GROMACS .gro file of C-alpha atoms in nm:
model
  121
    1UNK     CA    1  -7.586  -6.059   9.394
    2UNK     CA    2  -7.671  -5.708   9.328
    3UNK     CA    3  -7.967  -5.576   9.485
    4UNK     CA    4  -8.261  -5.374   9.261
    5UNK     CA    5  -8.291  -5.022   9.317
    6UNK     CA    6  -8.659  -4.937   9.446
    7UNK     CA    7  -8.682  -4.791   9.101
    8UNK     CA    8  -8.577  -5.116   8.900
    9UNK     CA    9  -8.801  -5.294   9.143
   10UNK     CA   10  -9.171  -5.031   9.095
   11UNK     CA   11  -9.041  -5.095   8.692
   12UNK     CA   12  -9.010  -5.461   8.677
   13UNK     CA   13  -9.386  -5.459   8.946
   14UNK     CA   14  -9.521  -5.244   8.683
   15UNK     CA   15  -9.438  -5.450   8.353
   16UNK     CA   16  -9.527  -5.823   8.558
   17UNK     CA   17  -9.816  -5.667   8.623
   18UNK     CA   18  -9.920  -5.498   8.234
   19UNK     CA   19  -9.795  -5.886   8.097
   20UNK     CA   20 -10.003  -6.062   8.361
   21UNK     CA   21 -10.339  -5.815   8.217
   22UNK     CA   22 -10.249  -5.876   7.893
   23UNK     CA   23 -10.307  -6.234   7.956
   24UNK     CA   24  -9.891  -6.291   7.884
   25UNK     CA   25  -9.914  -6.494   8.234
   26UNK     CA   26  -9.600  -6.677   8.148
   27UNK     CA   27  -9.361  -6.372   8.102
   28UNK     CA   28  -9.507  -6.208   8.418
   29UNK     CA   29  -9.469  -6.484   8.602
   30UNK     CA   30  -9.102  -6.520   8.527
   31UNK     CA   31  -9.072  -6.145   8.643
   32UNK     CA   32  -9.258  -6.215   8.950
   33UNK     CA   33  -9.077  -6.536   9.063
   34UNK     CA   34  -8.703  -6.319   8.975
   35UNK     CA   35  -8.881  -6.029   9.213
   36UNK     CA   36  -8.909  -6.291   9.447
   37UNK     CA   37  -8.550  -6.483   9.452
   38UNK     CA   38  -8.429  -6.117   9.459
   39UNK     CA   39  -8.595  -5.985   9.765
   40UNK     CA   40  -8.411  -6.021  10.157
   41UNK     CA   41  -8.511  -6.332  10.327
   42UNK     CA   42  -8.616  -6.122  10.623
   43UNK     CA   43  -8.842  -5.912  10.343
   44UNK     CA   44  -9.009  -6.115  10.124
   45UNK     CA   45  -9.152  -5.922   9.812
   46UNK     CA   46  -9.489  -5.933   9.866
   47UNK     CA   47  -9.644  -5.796   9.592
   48UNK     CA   48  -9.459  -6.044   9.405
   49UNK     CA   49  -9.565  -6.338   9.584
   50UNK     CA   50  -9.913  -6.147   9.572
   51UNK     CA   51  -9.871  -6.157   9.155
   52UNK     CA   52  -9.767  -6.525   9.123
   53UNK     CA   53 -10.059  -6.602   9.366
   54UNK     CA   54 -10.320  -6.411   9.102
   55UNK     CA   55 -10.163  -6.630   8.786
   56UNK     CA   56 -10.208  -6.957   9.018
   57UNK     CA   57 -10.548  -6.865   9.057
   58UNK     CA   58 -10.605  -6.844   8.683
   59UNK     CA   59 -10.464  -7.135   8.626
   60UNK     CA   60 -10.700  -7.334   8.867
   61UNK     CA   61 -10.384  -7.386   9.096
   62UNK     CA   62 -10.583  -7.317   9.462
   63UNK     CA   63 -10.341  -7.501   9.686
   64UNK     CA   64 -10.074  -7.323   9.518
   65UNK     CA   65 -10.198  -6.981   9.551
   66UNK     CA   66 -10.290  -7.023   9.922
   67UNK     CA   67  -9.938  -7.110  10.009
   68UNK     CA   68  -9.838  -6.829   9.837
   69UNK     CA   69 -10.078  -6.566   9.930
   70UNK     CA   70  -9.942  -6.715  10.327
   71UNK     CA   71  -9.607  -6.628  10.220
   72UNK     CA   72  -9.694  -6.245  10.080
   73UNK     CA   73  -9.912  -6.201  10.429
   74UNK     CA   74  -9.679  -6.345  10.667
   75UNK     CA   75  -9.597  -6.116  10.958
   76UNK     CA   76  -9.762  -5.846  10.796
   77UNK     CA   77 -10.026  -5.593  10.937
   78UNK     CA   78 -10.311  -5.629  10.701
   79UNK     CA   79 -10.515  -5.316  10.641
   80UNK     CA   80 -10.836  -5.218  10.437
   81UNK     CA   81 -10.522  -5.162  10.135
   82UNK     CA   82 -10.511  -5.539  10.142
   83UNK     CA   83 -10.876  -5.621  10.083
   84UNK     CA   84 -10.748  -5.796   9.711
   85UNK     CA   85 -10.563  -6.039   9.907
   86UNK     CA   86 -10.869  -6.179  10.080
   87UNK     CA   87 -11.048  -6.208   9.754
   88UNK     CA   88 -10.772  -6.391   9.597
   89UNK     CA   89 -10.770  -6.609   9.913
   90UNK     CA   90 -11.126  -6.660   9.833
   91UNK     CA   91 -11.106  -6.731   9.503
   92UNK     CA   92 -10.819  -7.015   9.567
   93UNK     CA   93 -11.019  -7.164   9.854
   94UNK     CA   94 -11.283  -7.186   9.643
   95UNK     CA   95 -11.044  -7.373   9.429
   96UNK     CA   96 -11.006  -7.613   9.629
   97UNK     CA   97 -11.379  -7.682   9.753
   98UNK     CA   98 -11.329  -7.515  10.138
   99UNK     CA   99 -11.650  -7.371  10.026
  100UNK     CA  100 -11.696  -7.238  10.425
  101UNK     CA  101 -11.365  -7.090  10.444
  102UNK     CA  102 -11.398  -6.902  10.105
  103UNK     CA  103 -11.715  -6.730  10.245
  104UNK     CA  104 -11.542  -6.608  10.520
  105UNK     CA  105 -11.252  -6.467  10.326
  106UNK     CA  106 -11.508  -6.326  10.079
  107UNK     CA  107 -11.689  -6.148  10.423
  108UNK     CA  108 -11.373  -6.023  10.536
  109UNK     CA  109 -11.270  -5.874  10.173
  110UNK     CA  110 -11.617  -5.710  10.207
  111UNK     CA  111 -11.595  -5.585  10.573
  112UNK     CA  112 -11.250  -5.390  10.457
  113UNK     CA  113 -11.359  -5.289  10.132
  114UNK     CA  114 -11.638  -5.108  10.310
  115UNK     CA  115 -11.385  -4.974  10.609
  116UNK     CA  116 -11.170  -4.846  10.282
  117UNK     CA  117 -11.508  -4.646  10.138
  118UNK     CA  118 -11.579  -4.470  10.507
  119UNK     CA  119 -11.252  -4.369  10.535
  120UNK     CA  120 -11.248  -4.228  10.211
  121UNK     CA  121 -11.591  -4.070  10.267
   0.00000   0.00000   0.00000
């Protein structure tokens, strides 16, 4: 199988992503699930599994977009850049009526979204 160039790759991120706003969830999702299948096991495509996560959400899928959003954070260093992910994991915990948890991943979305401001300040 032929591997994207990281140009192919930022293009087909960048049209998921315009499909998924457009509210053409379907079509991005098929993008985002072939970004996926196409990324090194040892590298999983994040912002891919980060995508499919957001259109589980919408669709009221919680457990769903938890196991995904445990997928995109796996073995990663989380920074303030990754705030979004917390909400999201908010959002889907709320889903699922872990009403506790989802206030702690809402505090910890806040605590890096103000670390992001002061370091921009």
């Amino acid at each position: 199988m032929a591997e994207l160039s990281r140009n192919q790759r930022q293009s087909l991120h960048v049209l998921a992503y315009m499909l998924f706003r457009m509210g053409q969830e379907g079509r991005a999702q098929t993008i985002y699930e072939g970004l996926a299948a196409l990324a090194p096991a040892h590298k999983p495509d994040r912002q891919a599994l980060a995508g499919l996560a957001a259109i589980a959400i919408g669709k009221g899928e919680g457990a769903k977009a938890l196991e995904l959003l445990r997928a995109a954070v796996e073995g990663a260093v989380l920074s303030s850049r990754h705030a979004a992910l917390y909400l999201m994991k908010a959002q889907a915990l709320w889903l699922e009526g872990r009403t506790a948890e989802a206030e702690a991943a809402r505090d910890e979305f806040l605590f890096l979204k103000e670390k992001s401001a002061e370091n921009d300040a």
